[in-house]
């Protein structure tokens, strides 16, 4: 009897220990499985991150991305904007392709495609300390510039994330900074496929002459006019009958230009106003009354300080020289730009009395 009881106790104890062992073993196995699953998830996530970063890097290295960046003149705060500048210009696509400076001229082109006057003002405020005393500040004023406050398409703000502080970017957010500037592949749609099949490089600033025909230049001029009429709700570009909505923009933009001039003068800089050249492929569509209502009356209101205004819009040298324009109308090629800069410097020197 005693032996039976002892054996039973031993059996029960071993059985309990066995259950505890099995329980511990099962817990260990479960922990190992969880660790393995976690490790696999971490490896998958790490792999996806590496793939994403690699794809983003490769996308930014594509010729396609380089082409759109160079056309827009996207500036990069990772490549510091120089200081001790003696001449700078602002403006939209017109200024982008009209101004170019030699290294010894200490100049900088802040014009971007496209760009509103309000962004001209924001850039000037942020980088005015980079301009030397008596430096030239060029405010570029094309025909329709007073009709636009800012673009409603938020994507037009994308290019400013690379070099402006958040206070000077409309609708700034960290998410937009991520998708527009740091990881543009997030905003590329299907364009990321250029990683696989890239486009050809186009040297917009280096193109000496365009091979555009007169017929194509005239067609481009017509299309430019149609686009502006749609954008601003214009019936045509022949009458001075300007829509009220457009007129509301005039006063606000006049103030922006006034403020830019005042700011430049306060910092002992020399502001000038410039309207860049067009060919007759574009000029033939504008009546004098229309241009006066859209441009010249607003320039007069904005220029109360009577800073010099150089108007090359109808300059005879450019009217039939379609190959001096990338599009035959208003985006200057390198040869056209060099000729324009020569004319501009001659006029500027005469006005300022510089040698």
Short mmCIF file of C-alpha atoms in Angstrom, two decimals:
data_model
loop_
_atom_site.label_atom_id
_atom_site.label_comp_id
_atom_site.label_asym_id
_atom_site.label_seq_id
_atom_site.Cartn_x
_atom_site.Cartn_y
_atom_site.Cartn_z
CA UNK A 1 0.00 0.00 0.00
CA UNK A 2 2.78 2.38 0.97
CA UNK A 3 4.63 1.64 -2.28
CA UNK A 4 1.49 2.32 -4.28
CA UNK A 5 0.94 5.65 -2.59
CA UNK A 6 4.57 6.64 -3.15
CA UNK A 7 4.42 5.66 -6.81
CA UNK A 8 1.21 7.60 -7.24
CA UNK A 9 2.74 10.73 -5.73
CA UNK A 10 5.79 10.43 -7.95
CA UNK A 11 3.57 9.96 -10.98
CA UNK A 12 1.46 12.98 -10.14
CA UNK A 13 4.52 15.15 -9.51
CA UNK A 14 6.16 14.07 -12.74
CA UNK A 15 2.91 14.65 -14.59
CA UNK A 16 2.65 18.21 -13.21
CA UNK A 17 6.29 18.88 -14.03
CA UNK A 18 5.70 17.51 -17.49
CA UNK A 19 2.76 19.80 -18.00
CA UNK A 20 4.79 22.76 -16.75
CA UNK A 21 7.60 21.80 -19.12
CA UNK A 22 5.20 21.45 -22.02
CA UNK A 23 3.62 24.81 -21.14
CA UNK A 24 7.02 26.50 -20.98
CA UNK A 25 8.05 24.83 -24.21
CA UNK A 26 4.86 25.94 -25.95
CA UNK A 27 5.33 29.50 -24.67
CA UNK A 28 8.89 29.48 -25.94
CA UNK A 29 7.76 28.24 -29.33
CA UNK A 30 5.05 30.90 -29.48
CA UNK A 31 7.57 33.61 -28.55
CA UNK A 32 9.95 32.36 -31.21
CA UNK A 33 7.16 32.40 -33.79
CA UNK A 34 6.23 35.95 -32.83
CA UNK A 35 9.85 37.03 -33.01
CA UNK A 36 10.21 35.37 -36.39
CA UNK A 37 7.06 37.05 -37.71
CA UNK A 38 8.22 40.42 -36.33
CA UNK A 39 11.63 39.94 -37.89
CA UNK A 40 10.07 39.07 -41.26
CA UNK A 41 7.81 42.16 -41.04
CA UNK A 42 10.78 44.37 -40.17
CA UNK A 43 12.77 42.94 -43.09
CA UNK A 44 9.83 43.46 -45.46
CA UNK A 45 9.30 47.04 -44.27
CA UNK A 46 13.04 47.75 -44.46
CA UNK A 47 13.11 46.29 -47.96
CA UNK A 48 10.15 48.41 -49.04
CA UNK A 49 11.77 51.54 -47.57
CA UNK A 50 15.02 50.79 -49.39
CA UNK A 51 13.13 50.17 -52.62
CA UNK A 52 11.16 53.42 -52.20
CA UNK A 53 14.26 55.50 -51.42
CA UNK A 54 16.10 53.93 -54.33
CA UNK A 55 13.19 54.57 -56.70
CA UNK A 56 12.93 58.18 -55.50
CA UNK A 57 16.67 58.67 -56.00
CA UNK A 58 16.55 57.16 -59.48
CA UNK A 59 13.49 59.24 -60.42
CA UNK A 60 15.28 62.47 -59.42
CA UNK A 61 18.19 61.38 -61.59
CA UNK A 62 16.08 60.82 -64.70
CA UNK A 63 16.43 63.12 -67.67
CA UNK A 64 12.67 63.68 -67.53
CA UNK A 65 12.90 65.13 -64.01
CA UNK A 66 15.93 67.19 -64.97
CA UNK A 67 14.09 68.62 -67.98
CA UNK A 68 11.07 69.81 -66.00
CA UNK A 69 13.29 71.19 -63.21
CA UNK A 70 15.44 73.16 -65.64
CA UNK A 71 12.47 74.49 -67.60
CA UNK A 72 10.80 75.71 -64.41
CA UNK A 73 14.16 76.89 -63.02
CA UNK A 74 13.58 75.00 -59.78
CA UNK A 75 16.08 76.39 -57.29
CA UNK A 76 17.69 74.20 -54.65
CA UNK A 77 18.59 75.32 -51.13
CA UNK A 78 21.00 72.38 -51.01
CA UNK A 79 23.02 74.43 -53.52
CA UNK A 80 23.14 77.74 -51.65
CA UNK A 81 21.96 80.81 -53.55
CA UNK A 82 25.03 83.05 -53.80
CA UNK A 83 25.49 86.21 -51.80
CA UNK A 84 27.08 89.51 -52.84
CA UNK A 85 24.88 89.70 -55.93
CA UNK A 86 25.00 92.84 -58.08
CA UNK A 87 22.01 92.11 -60.30
CA UNK A 88 18.96 89.87 -59.89
CA UNK A 89 15.74 89.41 -61.82
CA UNK A 90 12.30 88.10 -61.03
CA UNK A 91 9.41 87.07 -63.21
CA UNK A 92 7.62 84.16 -64.80
CA UNK A 93 8.67 82.14 -67.85
CA UNK A 94 9.46 85.40 -69.70
CA UNK A 95 12.14 86.37 -67.20
CA UNK A 96 13.28 82.75 -66.96
CA UNK A 97 14.42 82.74 -70.58
CA UNK A 98 15.26 86.44 -70.99
CA UNK A 99 18.02 86.89 -68.41
CA UNK A 100 21.34 85.14 -68.08
CA UNK A 101 24.50 86.35 -66.35
CA UNK A 102 28.20 85.69 -66.74
CA UNK A 103 30.07 84.55 -63.65
CA UNK A 104 31.87 87.88 -63.23
CA UNK A 105 28.54 89.77 -63.33
CA UNK A 106 27.45 88.32 -59.97
CA UNK A 107 23.86 87.95 -61.15
CA UNK A 108 21.05 85.56 -60.33
CA UNK A 109 17.82 84.61 -62.09
CA UNK A 110 14.95 84.14 -59.62
CA UNK A 111 12.33 83.84 -62.36
CA UNK A 112 10.44 80.55 -62.47
CA UNK A 113 7.89 79.04 -64.81
CA UNK A 114 5.19 79.98 -63.98
CA UNK A 115 5.40 82.61 -61.24
CA UNK A 116 3.06 85.24 -59.85
CA UNK A 117 4.03 88.72 -58.67
CA UNK A 118 3.21 87.69 -55.11
CA UNK A 119 5.92 85.03 -55.28
CA UNK A 120 8.33 87.55 -56.82
CA UNK A 121 7.72 89.61 -53.70
CA UNK A 122 8.16 86.67 -51.33
CA UNK A 123 11.46 85.68 -52.93
CA UNK A 124 12.76 89.25 -52.85
CA UNK A 125 11.94 89.54 -49.14
CA UNK A 126 13.67 86.26 -48.30
CA UNK A 127 16.83 86.86 -50.33
CA UNK A 128 17.21 90.63 -50.30
CA UNK A 129 20.15 90.28 -47.91
CA UNK A 130 22.01 88.46 -50.72
CA UNK A 131 22.03 91.61 -52.88
CA UNK A 132 24.81 94.19 -52.58
CA UNK A 133 24.09 97.85 -51.97
CA UNK A 134 23.28 99.60 -55.28
CA UNK A 135 22.44 96.21 -56.77
CA UNK A 136 19.98 96.08 -59.68
CA UNK A 137 16.59 94.49 -59.00
CA UNK A 138 14.70 93.66 -62.22
CA UNK A 139 10.92 93.32 -61.96
CA UNK A 140 9.67 91.60 -65.12
CA UNK A 141 6.18 92.66 -66.20
CA UNK A 142 4.59 90.85 -69.17
CA UNK A 143 1.16 91.72 -70.55
CA UNK A 144 -1.00 89.50 -68.32
CA UNK A 145 1.00 89.65 -65.09
CA UNK A 146 -1.38 92.02 -63.27
CA UNK A 147 -4.36 89.76 -64.02
CA UNK A 148 -3.14 86.87 -61.86
CA UNK A 149 -2.94 86.80 -58.07
CA UNK A 150 -1.83 83.22 -57.49
CA UNK A 151 -2.43 79.90 -59.20
CA UNK A 152 -5.34 77.87 -57.82
CA UNK A 153 -3.49 74.63 -58.60
CA UNK A 154 -1.53 73.86 -55.43
CA UNK A 155 1.02 71.89 -57.47
CA UNK A 156 2.26 75.25 -58.79
CA UNK A 157 3.61 75.88 -55.27
CA UNK A 158 5.70 72.70 -55.39
CA UNK A 159 8.87 74.31 -56.74
CA UNK A 160 9.11 76.73 -53.81
CA UNK A 161 9.54 73.99 -51.21
CA UNK A 162 13.13 73.56 -52.35
CA UNK A 163 14.36 77.04 -51.43
CA UNK A 164 11.75 79.17 -49.62
CA UNK A 165 10.94 79.10 -45.91
CA UNK A 166 7.53 77.73 -44.99
CA UNK A 167 6.27 81.21 -44.07
CA UNK A 168 6.63 82.24 -47.73
CA UNK A 169 4.90 79.22 -49.28
CA UNK A 170 1.16 79.30 -49.84
CA UNK A 171 -0.65 76.41 -48.14
CA UNK A 172 2.56 74.96 -46.70
CA UNK A 173 2.40 71.58 -44.99
CA UNK A 174 5.01 69.00 -44.00
CA UNK A 175 3.24 66.39 -46.12
CA UNK A 176 3.49 68.62 -49.19
CA UNK A 177 7.16 69.22 -48.41
CA UNK A 178 7.62 65.45 -48.44
CA UNK A 179 5.81 64.80 -51.71
CA UNK A 180 6.87 67.92 -53.61
CA UNK A 181 10.48 68.35 -52.54
CA UNK A 182 11.99 65.46 -50.61
CA UNK A 183 10.21 62.55 -52.31
CA UNK A 184 8.82 63.83 -55.64
CA UNK A 185 8.13 60.28 -56.77
CA UNK A 186 5.04 60.46 -54.51
CA UNK A 187 3.66 63.17 -56.78
CA UNK A 188 4.84 61.71 -60.07
CA UNK A 189 1.81 59.63 -61.02
CA UNK A 190 2.97 57.29 -63.76
CA UNK A 191 5.93 59.53 -64.61
CA UNK A 192 8.14 57.39 -62.36
CA UNK A 193 8.22 54.92 -65.25
CA UNK A 194 10.84 57.20 -66.80
CA UNK A 195 13.19 55.29 -64.50
CA UNK A 196 12.70 52.38 -66.88
CA UNK A 197 12.38 54.30 -70.14
CA UNK A 198 13.76 57.81 -69.89
CA UNK A 199 13.19 60.80 -72.18
CA UNK A 200 15.85 62.74 -74.05
CA UNK A 201 17.59 65.68 -72.43
CA UNK A 202 16.60 69.11 -73.70
CA UNK A 203 19.00 71.93 -72.98
CA UNK A 204 16.53 74.83 -72.83
CA UNK A 205 19.07 77.41 -71.70
CA UNK A 206 21.78 76.20 -74.05
CA UNK A 207 19.67 76.10 -77.21
CA UNK A 208 21.21 78.65 -79.56
CA UNK A 209 18.43 78.86 -82.15
CA UNK A 210 15.13 77.07 -82.56
CA UNK A 211 14.30 75.27 -85.79
CA UNK A 212 10.74 76.52 -85.65
CA UNK A 213 9.06 77.56 -88.89
CA UNK A 214 7.11 80.79 -89.32
CA UNK A 215 3.92 78.77 -89.71
CA UNK A 216 4.51 76.93 -86.43
CA UNK A 217 5.44 80.19 -84.66
CA UNK A 218 2.19 81.80 -85.82
CA UNK A 219 0.21 78.74 -84.67
CA UNK A 220 1.94 78.84 -81.27
CA UNK A 221 1.07 82.52 -80.99
CA UNK A 222 -2.61 81.80 -81.68
CA UNK A 223 -2.62 79.00 -79.10
CA UNK A 224 -0.96 81.22 -76.50
CA UNK A 225 -3.67 83.84 -76.98
CA UNK A 226 -6.47 81.26 -76.81
CA UNK A 227 -5.01 79.88 -73.58
CA UNK A 228 -4.87 83.32 -71.93
CA UNK A 229 -8.40 84.16 -73.07
CA UNK A 230 -9.68 80.97 -71.42
CA UNK A 231 -7.63 81.57 -68.29
CA UNK A 232 -8.78 85.14 -67.75
CA UNK A 233 -12.27 84.96 -69.24
CA UNK A 234 -11.45 87.33 -72.10
CA UNK A 235 -13.49 87.62 -75.27
CA UNK A 236 -10.38 88.63 -77.23
CA UNK A 237 -7.19 90.67 -76.94
CA UNK A 238 -8.34 93.52 -79.13
CA UNK A 239 -10.63 95.59 -76.89
CA UNK A 240 -10.07 97.22 -73.52
CA UNK A 241 -13.21 95.58 -72.15
CA UNK A 242 -11.62 93.76 -69.20
CA UNK A 243 -13.73 91.47 -66.95
CA UNK A 244 -14.42 92.79 -63.45
CA UNK A 245 -12.83 89.74 -61.84
CA UNK A 246 -9.59 90.53 -63.63
CA UNK A 247 -9.77 94.20 -62.65
CA UNK A 248 -10.01 93.15 -58.99
CA UNK A 249 -6.59 91.54 -59.37
CA UNK A 250 -5.10 94.72 -60.82
CA UNK A 251 -5.21 96.77 -57.62
CA UNK A 252 -3.72 93.98 -55.50
CA UNK A 253 -0.88 93.35 -57.92
CA UNK A 254 -0.21 97.06 -58.33
CA UNK A 255 0.34 97.18 -54.57
CA UNK A 256 2.68 94.17 -54.76
CA UNK A 257 4.87 95.92 -57.35
CA UNK A 258 4.78 99.17 -55.35
CA UNK A 259 5.91 97.30 -52.25
CA UNK A 260 8.73 95.55 -54.15
CA UNK A 261 10.00 98.90 -55.42
CA UNK A 262 9.80 100.45 -51.94
CA UNK A 263 11.54 97.48 -50.34
CA UNK A 264 14.37 97.64 -52.86
CA UNK A 265 14.82 101.40 -52.36
CA UNK A 266 14.78 101.03 -48.56
CA UNK A 267 17.70 98.61 -48.86
CA UNK A 268 19.57 101.04 -51.12
CA UNK A 269 19.03 98.91 -54.21
CA UNK A 270 18.14 100.10 -57.72
CA UNK A 271 14.86 98.60 -58.98
CA UNK A 272 13.99 98.66 -62.68
CA UNK A 273 10.98 97.36 -64.61
CA UNK A 274 11.37 95.35 -67.81
CA UNK A 275 8.94 93.94 -70.38
CA UNK A 276 10.78 91.30 -72.39
CA UNK A 277 10.67 90.84 -76.20
CA UNK A 278 7.95 89.10 -78.20
CA UNK A 279 7.92 88.22 -81.87
CA UNK A 280 5.12 89.42 -84.11
CA UNK A 281 3.67 85.91 -83.87
CA UNK A 282 2.33 87.12 -80.54
CA UNK A 283 2.27 90.91 -80.90
CA UNK A 284 -0.04 90.80 -83.92
CA UNK A 285 -2.84 89.60 -81.65
CA UNK A 286 -2.67 92.57 -79.23
CA UNK A 287 -4.30 95.93 -79.86
CA UNK A 288 -2.75 99.03 -78.31
CA UNK A 289 -5.94 99.57 -76.30
CA UNK A 290 -5.79 96.08 -74.83
CA UNK A 291 -2.12 96.27 -73.81
CA UNK A 292 -2.68 99.71 -72.33
CA UNK A 293 -5.56 98.44 -70.19
CA UNK A 294 -3.85 95.20 -69.14
CA UNK A 295 -0.27 96.41 -68.68
CA UNK A 296 0.69 100.05 -69.14
CA UNK A 297 -1.97 101.63 -66.94
CA UNK A 298 -1.02 99.25 -64.13
CA UNK A 299 2.69 99.91 -64.58
CA UNK A 300 1.98 103.63 -64.31
CA UNK A 301 0.01 103.15 -61.08
CA UNK A 302 2.67 100.88 -59.57
CA UNK A 303 5.64 103.02 -60.58
CA UNK A 304 4.98 106.10 -58.45
CA UNK A 305 8.68 106.28 -57.63
CA UNK A 306 9.44 106.64 -61.34
CA UNK A 307 12.03 103.87 -61.57
CA UNK A 308 13.26 103.13 -65.11
CA UNK A 309 10.97 101.06 -67.31
CA UNK A 310 12.54 99.29 -70.29
CA UNK A 311 9.96 97.97 -72.72
CA UNK A 312 11.25 95.54 -75.38
CA UNK A 313 7.93 93.89 -76.16
CA UNK A 314 7.78 95.40 -79.66
CA UNK A 315 11.50 95.82 -80.26
CA UNK A 316 12.05 95.58 -84.03
CA UNK A 317 15.07 93.27 -83.74
CA UNK A 318 12.86 90.44 -82.52
CA UNK A 319 9.67 90.73 -84.59
CA UNK A 320 10.58 88.39 -87.46
CA UNK A 321 13.38 86.50 -85.67
CA UNK A 322 11.25 83.47 -84.81
CA UNK A 323 14.33 81.31 -84.33
CA UNK A 324 15.36 83.55 -81.41
CA UNK A 325 12.43 82.08 -79.48
CA UNK A 326 12.05 78.49 -78.31
CA UNK A 327 8.35 78.63 -79.16
CA UNK A 328 8.66 81.30 -81.85
CA UNK A 329 6.80 83.78 -79.64
CA UNK A 330 8.18 84.81 -76.26
CA UNK A 331 10.66 82.31 -74.74
CA UNK A 332 14.10 83.46 -75.84
CA UNK A 333 16.80 81.06 -77.03
CA UNK A 334 20.43 81.62 -76.08
CA UNK A 335 21.15 83.75 -79.16
CA UNK A 336 17.98 85.76 -78.59
CA UNK A 337 18.83 86.11 -74.90
CA UNK A 338 22.36 87.31 -75.62
CA UNK A 339 21.08 89.96 -78.01
CA UNK A 340 18.44 91.05 -75.51
CA UNK A 341 20.98 91.26 -72.66
CA UNK A 342 23.25 93.41 -74.84
CA UNK A 343 20.39 95.83 -75.53
CA UNK A 344 19.33 95.85 -71.90
CA UNK A 345 22.82 96.58 -70.57
CA UNK A 346 23.23 99.42 -73.06
CA UNK A 347 19.95 101.00 -71.94
CA UNK A 348 20.65 100.38 -68.28
CA UNK A 349 24.10 101.97 -68.49
CA UNK A 350 22.69 105.06 -70.20
CA UNK A 351 20.03 105.52 -67.54
CA UNK A 352 22.27 104.88 -64.56
CA UNK A 353 25.25 106.71 -66.01
CA UNK A 354 27.50 103.67 -65.54
CA UNK A 355 30.53 103.14 -67.73
#
